Coordinates of N, CA and C and ligand atoms in Angstrom, one line a residue:
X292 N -10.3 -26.3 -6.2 CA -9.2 -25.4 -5.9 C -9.7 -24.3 -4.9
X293 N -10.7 -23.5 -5.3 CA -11.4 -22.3 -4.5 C -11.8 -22.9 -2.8
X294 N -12.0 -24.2 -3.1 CA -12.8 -24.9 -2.3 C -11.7 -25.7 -1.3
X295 N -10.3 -25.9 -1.4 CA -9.2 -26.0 -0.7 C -9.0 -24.7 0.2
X296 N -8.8 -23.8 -1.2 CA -8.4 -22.4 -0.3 C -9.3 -22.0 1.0
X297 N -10.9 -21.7 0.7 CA -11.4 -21.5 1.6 C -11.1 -21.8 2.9
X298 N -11.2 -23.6 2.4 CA -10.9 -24.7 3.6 C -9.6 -24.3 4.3
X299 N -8.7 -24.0 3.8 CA -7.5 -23.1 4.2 C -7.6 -22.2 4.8
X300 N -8.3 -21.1 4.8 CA -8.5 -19.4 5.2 C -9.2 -19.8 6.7
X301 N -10.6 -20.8 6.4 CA -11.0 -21.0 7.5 C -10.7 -21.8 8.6
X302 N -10.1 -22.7 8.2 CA -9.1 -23.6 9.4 C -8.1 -22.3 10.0
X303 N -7.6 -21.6 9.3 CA -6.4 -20.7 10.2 C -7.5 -20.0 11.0
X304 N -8.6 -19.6 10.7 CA -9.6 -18.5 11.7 C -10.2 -19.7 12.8
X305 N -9.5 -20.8 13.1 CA -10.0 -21.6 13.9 C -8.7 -21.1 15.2
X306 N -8.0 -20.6 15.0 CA -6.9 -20.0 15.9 C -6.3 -18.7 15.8
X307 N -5.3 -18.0 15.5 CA -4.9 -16.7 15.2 C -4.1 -16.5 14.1
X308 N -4.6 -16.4 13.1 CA -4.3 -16.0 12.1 C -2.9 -14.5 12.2
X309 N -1.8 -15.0 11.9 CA -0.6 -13.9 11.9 C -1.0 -12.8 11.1
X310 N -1.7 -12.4 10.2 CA -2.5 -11.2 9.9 C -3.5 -10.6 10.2
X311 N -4.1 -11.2 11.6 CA -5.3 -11.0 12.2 C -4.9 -10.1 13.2
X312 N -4.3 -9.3 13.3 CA -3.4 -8.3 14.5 C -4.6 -7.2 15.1
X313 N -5.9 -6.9 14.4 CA -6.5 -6.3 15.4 C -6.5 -4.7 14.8
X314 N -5.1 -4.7 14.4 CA -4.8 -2.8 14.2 C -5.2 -2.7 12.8
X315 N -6.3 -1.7 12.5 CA -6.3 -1.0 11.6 C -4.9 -0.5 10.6
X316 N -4.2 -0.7 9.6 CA -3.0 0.0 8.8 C -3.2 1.5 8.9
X317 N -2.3 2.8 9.3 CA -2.4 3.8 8.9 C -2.5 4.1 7.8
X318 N -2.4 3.2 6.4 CA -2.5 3.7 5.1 C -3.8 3.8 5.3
X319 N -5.1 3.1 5.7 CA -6.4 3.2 5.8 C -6.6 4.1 6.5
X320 N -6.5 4.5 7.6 CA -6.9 5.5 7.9 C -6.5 6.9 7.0
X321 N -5.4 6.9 6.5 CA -4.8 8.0 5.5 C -5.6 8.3 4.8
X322 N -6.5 7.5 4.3 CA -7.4 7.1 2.8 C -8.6 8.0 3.7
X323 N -9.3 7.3 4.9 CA -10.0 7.8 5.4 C -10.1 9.4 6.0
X324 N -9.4 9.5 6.5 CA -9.3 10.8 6.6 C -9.1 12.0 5.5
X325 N -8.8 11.9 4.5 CA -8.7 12.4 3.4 C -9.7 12.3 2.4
X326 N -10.6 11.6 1.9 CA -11.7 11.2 1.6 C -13.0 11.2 2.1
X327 N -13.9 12.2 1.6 CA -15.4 12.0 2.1 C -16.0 11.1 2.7
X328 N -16.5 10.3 3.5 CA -17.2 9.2 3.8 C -18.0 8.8 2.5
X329 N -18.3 7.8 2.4 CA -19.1 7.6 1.7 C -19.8 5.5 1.9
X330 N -19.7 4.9 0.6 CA -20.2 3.6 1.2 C -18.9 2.9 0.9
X331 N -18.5 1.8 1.9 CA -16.8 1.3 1.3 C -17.2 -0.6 1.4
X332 N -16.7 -1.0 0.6 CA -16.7 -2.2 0.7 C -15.3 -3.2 0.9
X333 N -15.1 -4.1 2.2 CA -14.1 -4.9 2.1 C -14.0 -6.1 2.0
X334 N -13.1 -6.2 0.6 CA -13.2 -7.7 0.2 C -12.2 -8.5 0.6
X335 N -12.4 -9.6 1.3 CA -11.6 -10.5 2.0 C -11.2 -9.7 3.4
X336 N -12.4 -9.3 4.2 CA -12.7 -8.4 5.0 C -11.7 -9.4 6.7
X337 N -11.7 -10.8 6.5 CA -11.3 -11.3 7.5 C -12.0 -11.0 8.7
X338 N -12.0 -10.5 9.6 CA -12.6 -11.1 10.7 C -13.1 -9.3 11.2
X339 N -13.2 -8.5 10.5 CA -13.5 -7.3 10.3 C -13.5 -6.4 11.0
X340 N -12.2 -6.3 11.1 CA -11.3 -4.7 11.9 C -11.3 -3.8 11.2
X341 N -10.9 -3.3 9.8 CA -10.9 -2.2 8.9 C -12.5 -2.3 8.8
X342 N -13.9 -3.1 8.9 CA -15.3 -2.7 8.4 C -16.0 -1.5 9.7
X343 N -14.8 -2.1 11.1 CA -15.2 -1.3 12.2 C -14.8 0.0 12.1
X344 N -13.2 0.3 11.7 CA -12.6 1.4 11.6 C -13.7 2.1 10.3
X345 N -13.9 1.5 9.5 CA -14.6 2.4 8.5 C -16.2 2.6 9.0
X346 N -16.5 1.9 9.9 CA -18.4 2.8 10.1 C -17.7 3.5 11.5
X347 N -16.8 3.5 12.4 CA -16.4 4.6 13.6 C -15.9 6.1 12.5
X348 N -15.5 5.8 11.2 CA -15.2 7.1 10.6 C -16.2 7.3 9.7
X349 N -17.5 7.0 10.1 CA -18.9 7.3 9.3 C -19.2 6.8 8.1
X350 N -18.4 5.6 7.7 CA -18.8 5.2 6.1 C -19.9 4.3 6.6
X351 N -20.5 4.0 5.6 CA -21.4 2.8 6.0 C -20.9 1.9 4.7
X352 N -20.4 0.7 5.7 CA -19.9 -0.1 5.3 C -20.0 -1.8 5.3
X353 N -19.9 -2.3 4.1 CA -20.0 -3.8 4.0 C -18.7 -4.4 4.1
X354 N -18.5 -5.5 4.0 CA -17.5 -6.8 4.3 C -17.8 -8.1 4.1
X355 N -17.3 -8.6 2.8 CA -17.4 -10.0 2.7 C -16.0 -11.3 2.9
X356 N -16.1 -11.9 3.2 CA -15.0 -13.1 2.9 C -15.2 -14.5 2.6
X357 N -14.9 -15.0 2.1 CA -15.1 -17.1 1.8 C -15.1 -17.4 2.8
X358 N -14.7 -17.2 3.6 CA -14.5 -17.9 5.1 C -15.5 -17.6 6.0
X359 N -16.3 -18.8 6.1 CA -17.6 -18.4 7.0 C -17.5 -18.4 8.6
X360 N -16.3 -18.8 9.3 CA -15.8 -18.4 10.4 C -15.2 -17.4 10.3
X361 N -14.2 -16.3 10.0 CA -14.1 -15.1 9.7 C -15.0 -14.5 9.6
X362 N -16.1 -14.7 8.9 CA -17.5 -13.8 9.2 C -17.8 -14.0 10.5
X363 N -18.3 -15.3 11.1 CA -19.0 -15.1 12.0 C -18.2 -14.6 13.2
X364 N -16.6 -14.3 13.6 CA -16.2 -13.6 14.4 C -16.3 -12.2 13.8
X365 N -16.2 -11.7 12.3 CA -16.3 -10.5 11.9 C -17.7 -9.7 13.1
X366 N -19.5 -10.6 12.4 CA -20.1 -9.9 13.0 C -20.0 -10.0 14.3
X367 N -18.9 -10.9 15.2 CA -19.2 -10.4 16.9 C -18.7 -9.2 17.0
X368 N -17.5 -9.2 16.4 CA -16.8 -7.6 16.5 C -17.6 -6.9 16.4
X369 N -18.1 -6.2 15.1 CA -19.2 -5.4 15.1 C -20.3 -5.4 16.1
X370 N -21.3 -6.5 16.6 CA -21.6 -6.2 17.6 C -21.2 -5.7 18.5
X371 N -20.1 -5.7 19.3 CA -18.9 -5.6 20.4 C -18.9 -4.1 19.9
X372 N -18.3 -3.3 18.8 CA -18.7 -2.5 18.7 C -19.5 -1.6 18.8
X373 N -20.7 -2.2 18.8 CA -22.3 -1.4 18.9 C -22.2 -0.2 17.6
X374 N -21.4 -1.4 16.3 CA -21.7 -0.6 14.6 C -22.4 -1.2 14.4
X375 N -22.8 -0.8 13.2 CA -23.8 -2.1 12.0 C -23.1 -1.8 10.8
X376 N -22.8 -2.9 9.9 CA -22.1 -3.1 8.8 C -22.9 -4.3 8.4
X377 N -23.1 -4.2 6.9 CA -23.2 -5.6 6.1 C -22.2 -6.8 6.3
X378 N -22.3 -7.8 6.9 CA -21.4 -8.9 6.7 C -21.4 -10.2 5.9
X379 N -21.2 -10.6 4.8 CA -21.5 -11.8 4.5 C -20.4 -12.5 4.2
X380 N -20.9 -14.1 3.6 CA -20.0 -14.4 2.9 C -20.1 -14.3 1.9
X381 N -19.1 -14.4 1.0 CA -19.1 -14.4 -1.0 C -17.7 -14.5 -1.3
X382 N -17.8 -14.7 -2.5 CA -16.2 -15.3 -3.1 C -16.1 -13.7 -4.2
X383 N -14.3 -13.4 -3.8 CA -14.4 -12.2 -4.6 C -14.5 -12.7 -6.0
X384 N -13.9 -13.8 -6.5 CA -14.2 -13.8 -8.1 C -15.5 -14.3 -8.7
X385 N -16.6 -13.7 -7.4 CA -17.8 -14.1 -8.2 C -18.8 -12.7 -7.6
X386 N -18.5 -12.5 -6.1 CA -19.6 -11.2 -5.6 C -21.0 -11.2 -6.0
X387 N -21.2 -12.5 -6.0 CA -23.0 -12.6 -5.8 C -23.9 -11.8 -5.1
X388 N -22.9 -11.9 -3.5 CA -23.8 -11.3 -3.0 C -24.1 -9.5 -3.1
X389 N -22.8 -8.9 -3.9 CA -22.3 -7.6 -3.7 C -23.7 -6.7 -4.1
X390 N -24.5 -6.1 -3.7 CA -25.3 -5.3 -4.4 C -24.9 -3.7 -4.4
X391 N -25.3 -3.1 -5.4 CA -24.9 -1.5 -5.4 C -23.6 -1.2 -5.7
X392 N -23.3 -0.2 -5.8 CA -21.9 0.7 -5.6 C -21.0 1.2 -5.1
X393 N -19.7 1.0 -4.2 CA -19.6 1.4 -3.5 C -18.4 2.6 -3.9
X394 N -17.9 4.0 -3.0 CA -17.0 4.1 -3.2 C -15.6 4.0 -2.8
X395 N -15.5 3.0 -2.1 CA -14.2 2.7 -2.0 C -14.4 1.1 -1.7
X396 N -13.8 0.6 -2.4 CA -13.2 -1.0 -2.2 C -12.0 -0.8 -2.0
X397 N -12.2 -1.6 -0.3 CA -10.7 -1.7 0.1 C -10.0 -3.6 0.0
X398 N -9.0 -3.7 -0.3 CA -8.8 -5.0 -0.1 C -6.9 -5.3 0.2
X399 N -7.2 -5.3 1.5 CA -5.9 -5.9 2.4 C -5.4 -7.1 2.5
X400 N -4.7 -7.9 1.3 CA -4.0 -9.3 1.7 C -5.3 -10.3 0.4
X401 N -6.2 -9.8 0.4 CA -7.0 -10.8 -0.6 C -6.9 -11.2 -2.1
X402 N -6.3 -9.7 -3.0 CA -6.3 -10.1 -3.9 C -5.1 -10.4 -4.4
X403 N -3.8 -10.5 -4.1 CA -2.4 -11.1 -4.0 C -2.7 -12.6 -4.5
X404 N -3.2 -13.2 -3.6 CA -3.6 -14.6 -3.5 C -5.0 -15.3 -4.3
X405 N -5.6 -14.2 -5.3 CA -6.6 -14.7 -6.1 C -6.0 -15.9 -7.5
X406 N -6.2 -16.7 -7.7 CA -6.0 -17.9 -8.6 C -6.1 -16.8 -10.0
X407 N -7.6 -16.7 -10.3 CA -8.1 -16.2 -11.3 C -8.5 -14.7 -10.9
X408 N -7.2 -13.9 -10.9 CA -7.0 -12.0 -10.7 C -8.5 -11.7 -11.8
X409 N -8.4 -12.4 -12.8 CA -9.4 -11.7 -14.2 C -10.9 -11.6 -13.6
X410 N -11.4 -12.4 -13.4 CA -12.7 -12.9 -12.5 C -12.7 -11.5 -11.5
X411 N -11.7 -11.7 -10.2 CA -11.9 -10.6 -9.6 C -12.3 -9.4 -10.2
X412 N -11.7 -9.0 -11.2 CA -11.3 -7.6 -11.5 C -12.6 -6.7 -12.2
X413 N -13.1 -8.0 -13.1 CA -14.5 -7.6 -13.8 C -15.6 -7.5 -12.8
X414 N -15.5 -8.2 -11.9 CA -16.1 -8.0 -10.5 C -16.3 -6.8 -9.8
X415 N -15.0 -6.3 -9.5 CA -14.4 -5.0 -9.0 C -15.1 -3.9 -9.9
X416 N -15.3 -4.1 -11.2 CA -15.7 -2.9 -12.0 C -16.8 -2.5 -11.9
X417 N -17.7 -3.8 -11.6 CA -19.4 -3.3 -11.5 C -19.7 -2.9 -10.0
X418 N -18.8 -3.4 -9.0 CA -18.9 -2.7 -7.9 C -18.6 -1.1 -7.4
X419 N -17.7 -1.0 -8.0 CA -17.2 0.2 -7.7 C -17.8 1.4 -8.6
X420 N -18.2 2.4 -7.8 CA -19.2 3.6 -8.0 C -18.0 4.4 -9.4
X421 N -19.0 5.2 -10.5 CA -17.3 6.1 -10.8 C -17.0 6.5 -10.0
X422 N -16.0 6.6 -10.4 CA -15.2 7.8 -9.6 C -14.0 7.1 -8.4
X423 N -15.2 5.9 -8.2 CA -14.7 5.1 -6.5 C -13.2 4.3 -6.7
X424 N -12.6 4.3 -5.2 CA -11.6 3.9 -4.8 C -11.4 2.7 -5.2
X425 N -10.3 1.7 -5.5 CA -9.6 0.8 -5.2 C -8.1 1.0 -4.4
X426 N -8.3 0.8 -3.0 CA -7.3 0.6 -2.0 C -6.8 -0.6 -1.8
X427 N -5.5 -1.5 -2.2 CA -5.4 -2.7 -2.3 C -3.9 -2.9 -1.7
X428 N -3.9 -3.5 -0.6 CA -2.1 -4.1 -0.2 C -2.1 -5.7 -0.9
X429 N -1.0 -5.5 -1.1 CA -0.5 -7.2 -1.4 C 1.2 -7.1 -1.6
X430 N 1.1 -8.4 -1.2 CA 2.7 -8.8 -1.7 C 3.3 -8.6 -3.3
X431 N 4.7 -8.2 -3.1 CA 5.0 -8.3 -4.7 C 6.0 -9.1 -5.3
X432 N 5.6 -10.0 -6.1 CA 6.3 -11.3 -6.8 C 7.7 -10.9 -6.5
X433 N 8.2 -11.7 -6.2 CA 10.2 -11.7 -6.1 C 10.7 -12.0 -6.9
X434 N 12.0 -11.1 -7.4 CA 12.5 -11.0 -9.1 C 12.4 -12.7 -9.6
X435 N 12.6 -13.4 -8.5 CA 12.8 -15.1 -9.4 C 11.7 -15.5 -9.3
X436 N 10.8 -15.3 -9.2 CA 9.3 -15.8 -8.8 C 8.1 -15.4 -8.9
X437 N 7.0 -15.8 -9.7 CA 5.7 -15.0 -9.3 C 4.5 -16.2 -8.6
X438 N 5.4 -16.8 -7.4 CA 4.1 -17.9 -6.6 C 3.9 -17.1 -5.8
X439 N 2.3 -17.4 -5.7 CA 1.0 -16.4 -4.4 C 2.0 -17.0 -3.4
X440 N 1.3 -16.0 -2.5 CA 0.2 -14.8 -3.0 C 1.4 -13.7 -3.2
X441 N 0.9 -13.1 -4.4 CA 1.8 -11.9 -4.7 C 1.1 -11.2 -6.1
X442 N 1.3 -10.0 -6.6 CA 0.9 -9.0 -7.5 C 1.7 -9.2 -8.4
X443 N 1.8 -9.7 -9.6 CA 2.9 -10.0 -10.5 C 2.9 -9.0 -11.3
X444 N 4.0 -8.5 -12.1 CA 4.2 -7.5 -13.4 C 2.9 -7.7 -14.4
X445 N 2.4 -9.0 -14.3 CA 1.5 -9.3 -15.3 C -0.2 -8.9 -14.8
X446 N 0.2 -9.3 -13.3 CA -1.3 -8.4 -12.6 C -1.0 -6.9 -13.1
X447 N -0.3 -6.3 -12.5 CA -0.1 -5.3 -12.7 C -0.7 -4.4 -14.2
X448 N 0.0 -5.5 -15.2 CA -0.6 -5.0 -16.6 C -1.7 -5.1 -16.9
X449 N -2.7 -6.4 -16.3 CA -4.0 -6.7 -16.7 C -4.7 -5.6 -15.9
X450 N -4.6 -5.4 -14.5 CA -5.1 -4.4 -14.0 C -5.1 -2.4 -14.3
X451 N -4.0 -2.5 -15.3 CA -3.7 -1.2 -16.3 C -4.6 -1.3 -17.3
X452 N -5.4 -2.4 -18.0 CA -5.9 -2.6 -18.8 C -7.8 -2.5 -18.8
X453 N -7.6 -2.1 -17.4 CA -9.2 -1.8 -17.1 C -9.5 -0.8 -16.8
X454 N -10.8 0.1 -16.6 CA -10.9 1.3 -16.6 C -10.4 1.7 -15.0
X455 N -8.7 1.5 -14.8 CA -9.1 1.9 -13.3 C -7.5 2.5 -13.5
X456 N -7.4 4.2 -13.0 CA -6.2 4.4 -12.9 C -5.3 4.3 -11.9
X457 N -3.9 4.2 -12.4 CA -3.0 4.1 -11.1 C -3.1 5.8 -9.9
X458 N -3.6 5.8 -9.2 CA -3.2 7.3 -8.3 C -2.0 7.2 -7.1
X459 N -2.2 6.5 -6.5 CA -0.4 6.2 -5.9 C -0.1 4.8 -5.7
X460 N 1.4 4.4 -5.4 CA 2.0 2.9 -5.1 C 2.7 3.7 -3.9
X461 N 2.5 3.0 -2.9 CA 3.9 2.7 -1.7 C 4.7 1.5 -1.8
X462 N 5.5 1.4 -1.9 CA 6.4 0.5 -1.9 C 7.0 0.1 -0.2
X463 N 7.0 -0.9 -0.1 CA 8.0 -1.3 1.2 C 7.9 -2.8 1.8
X464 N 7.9 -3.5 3.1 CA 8.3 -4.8 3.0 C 7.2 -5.1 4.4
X465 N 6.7 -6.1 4.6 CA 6.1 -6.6 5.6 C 6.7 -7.1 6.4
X466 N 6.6 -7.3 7.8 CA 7.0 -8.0 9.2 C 8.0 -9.1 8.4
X467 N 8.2 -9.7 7.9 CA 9.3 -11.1 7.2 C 10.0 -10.5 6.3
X468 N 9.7 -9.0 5.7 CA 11.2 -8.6 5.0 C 10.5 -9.0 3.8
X469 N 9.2 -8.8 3.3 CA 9.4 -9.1 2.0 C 8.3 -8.3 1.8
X470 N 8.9 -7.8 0.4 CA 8.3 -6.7 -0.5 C 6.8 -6.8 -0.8
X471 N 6.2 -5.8 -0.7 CA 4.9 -5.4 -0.2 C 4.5 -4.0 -1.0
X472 N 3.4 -3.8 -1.3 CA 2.7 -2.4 -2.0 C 1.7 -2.0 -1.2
X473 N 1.1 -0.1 -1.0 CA 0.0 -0.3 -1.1 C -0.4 0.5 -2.6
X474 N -1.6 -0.4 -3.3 CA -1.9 0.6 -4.3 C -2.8 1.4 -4.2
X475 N -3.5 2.6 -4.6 CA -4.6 3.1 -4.8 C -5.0 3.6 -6.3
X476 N -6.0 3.2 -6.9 CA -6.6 3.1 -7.8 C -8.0 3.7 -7.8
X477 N -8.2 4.5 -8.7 CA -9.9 5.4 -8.9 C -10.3 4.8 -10.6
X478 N -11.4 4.4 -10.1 CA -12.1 3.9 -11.5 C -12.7 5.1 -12.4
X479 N -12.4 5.0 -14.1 CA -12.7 6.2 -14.7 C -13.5 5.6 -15.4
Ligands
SAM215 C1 -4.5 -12.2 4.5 S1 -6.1 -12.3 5.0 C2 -6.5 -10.6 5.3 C3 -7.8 -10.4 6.0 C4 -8.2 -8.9 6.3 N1 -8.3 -8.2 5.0 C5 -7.3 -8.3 7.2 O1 -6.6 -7.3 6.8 O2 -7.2 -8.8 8.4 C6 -6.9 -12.6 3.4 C7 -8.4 -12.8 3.5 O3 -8.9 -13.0 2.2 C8 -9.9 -14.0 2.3 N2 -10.0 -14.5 0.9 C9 -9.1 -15.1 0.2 N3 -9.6 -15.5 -1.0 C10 -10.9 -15.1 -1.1 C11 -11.9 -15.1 -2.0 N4 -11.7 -15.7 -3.2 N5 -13.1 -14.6 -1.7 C12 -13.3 -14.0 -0.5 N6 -12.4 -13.9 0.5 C13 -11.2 -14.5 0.2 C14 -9.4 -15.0 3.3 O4 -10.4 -15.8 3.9 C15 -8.8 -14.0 4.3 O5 -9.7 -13.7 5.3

């Protein structure tokens, strides 16, 4: 199954992925500008535009994804840049490679579409420093439906049930009209 997906993620980074737009979200920079620098990690980093936006605004920052083409255009960017960021690959429901703490995990469009959200999430906890961010966009299930990728009532609840509090929801709709969040979350 994980092993389709991938194969999925990285076939679309063989061309232009319709999420791959290049621009930073002003919700990230919102986060960034408001928050201390510190170390931030992006999971399901894609081809890593938010890892550049985050070391030009002084975090020192990593970036992982399954998709080992998305990495390897990730690190040309960053070269191109003339940043330095950690780049690997790893799978968020395992983060092998994640070492340390960071404070802010950002994750744009990745966790929507995780099979097994639970795996992630226990993941998420030993990564993230106290105190540290969870910045997370995803789609949100449609009243008749909870098929990925999307954040269902039931994520929602499982993710209430770990030490991580809600601090804001935006609500609104992506380019196709369909309902969309950003969350932010601080681990207690
Ligand atoms: C919608 S794209 C968003 C990419 C990037 N965050 C951005 O904003 O451009 C979702 C990304 O998550 C990655 N992804 C999906 N499932 C993953 C997993 N289990 N582990 C790591 N990366 C994953 C995909 O390869 C893809 O790059």
């Amino acid at each position: 199954m994980n092993f389709l997906r991938r194969l999925h993620f990285d076939l679309w980074y063989l061309g232009n992925p319709p999420w791959d737009s290049g621009v930073t979200p002003p919700e990230v920079f919102e986060f960034i500008q408001s928050h201390p620098a510190g170390r931030a990690l992006d999971i399901g980093c894609g081809t890593g535009t938010n890892v550049v936006a985050l070391v030009n605004a002084g975090w020192q920052a990593a970036g992982f994804d399954f998709s080992p083409r998305a990495i390897r255009i990730a690190k040309r960017k960053i070269k191109r840049a003339g940043a330095q960021a950690e780049l690997f690959t790893d799978d968020a429901t395992r983060m092998k490679k994640v070492k340390g703490q960071f404070d802010l995990a950002l994750d744009i469009g990745c966790f929507h579409g995780i099979p097994n959200k639970a795996d992630y999430l226990n993941h998420l906890k030993r990564v993230l420093a106290p105190n540290g961010f969870w910045l997370m966009y995803g789609f949100l299930a449609a009243a008749d439906s909870a098929a990925p990728p999307s954040v269902t009532p039931a994520d929602l609840k499982l993710i209430s049930e770990q030490n991580l509090a809600l601090v804001s929801r935006r609500d609104g709709f992506d380019g196709r009209e369909r309902p969309s969040a950003w969350f932010l979350y601080r681990k207690i």
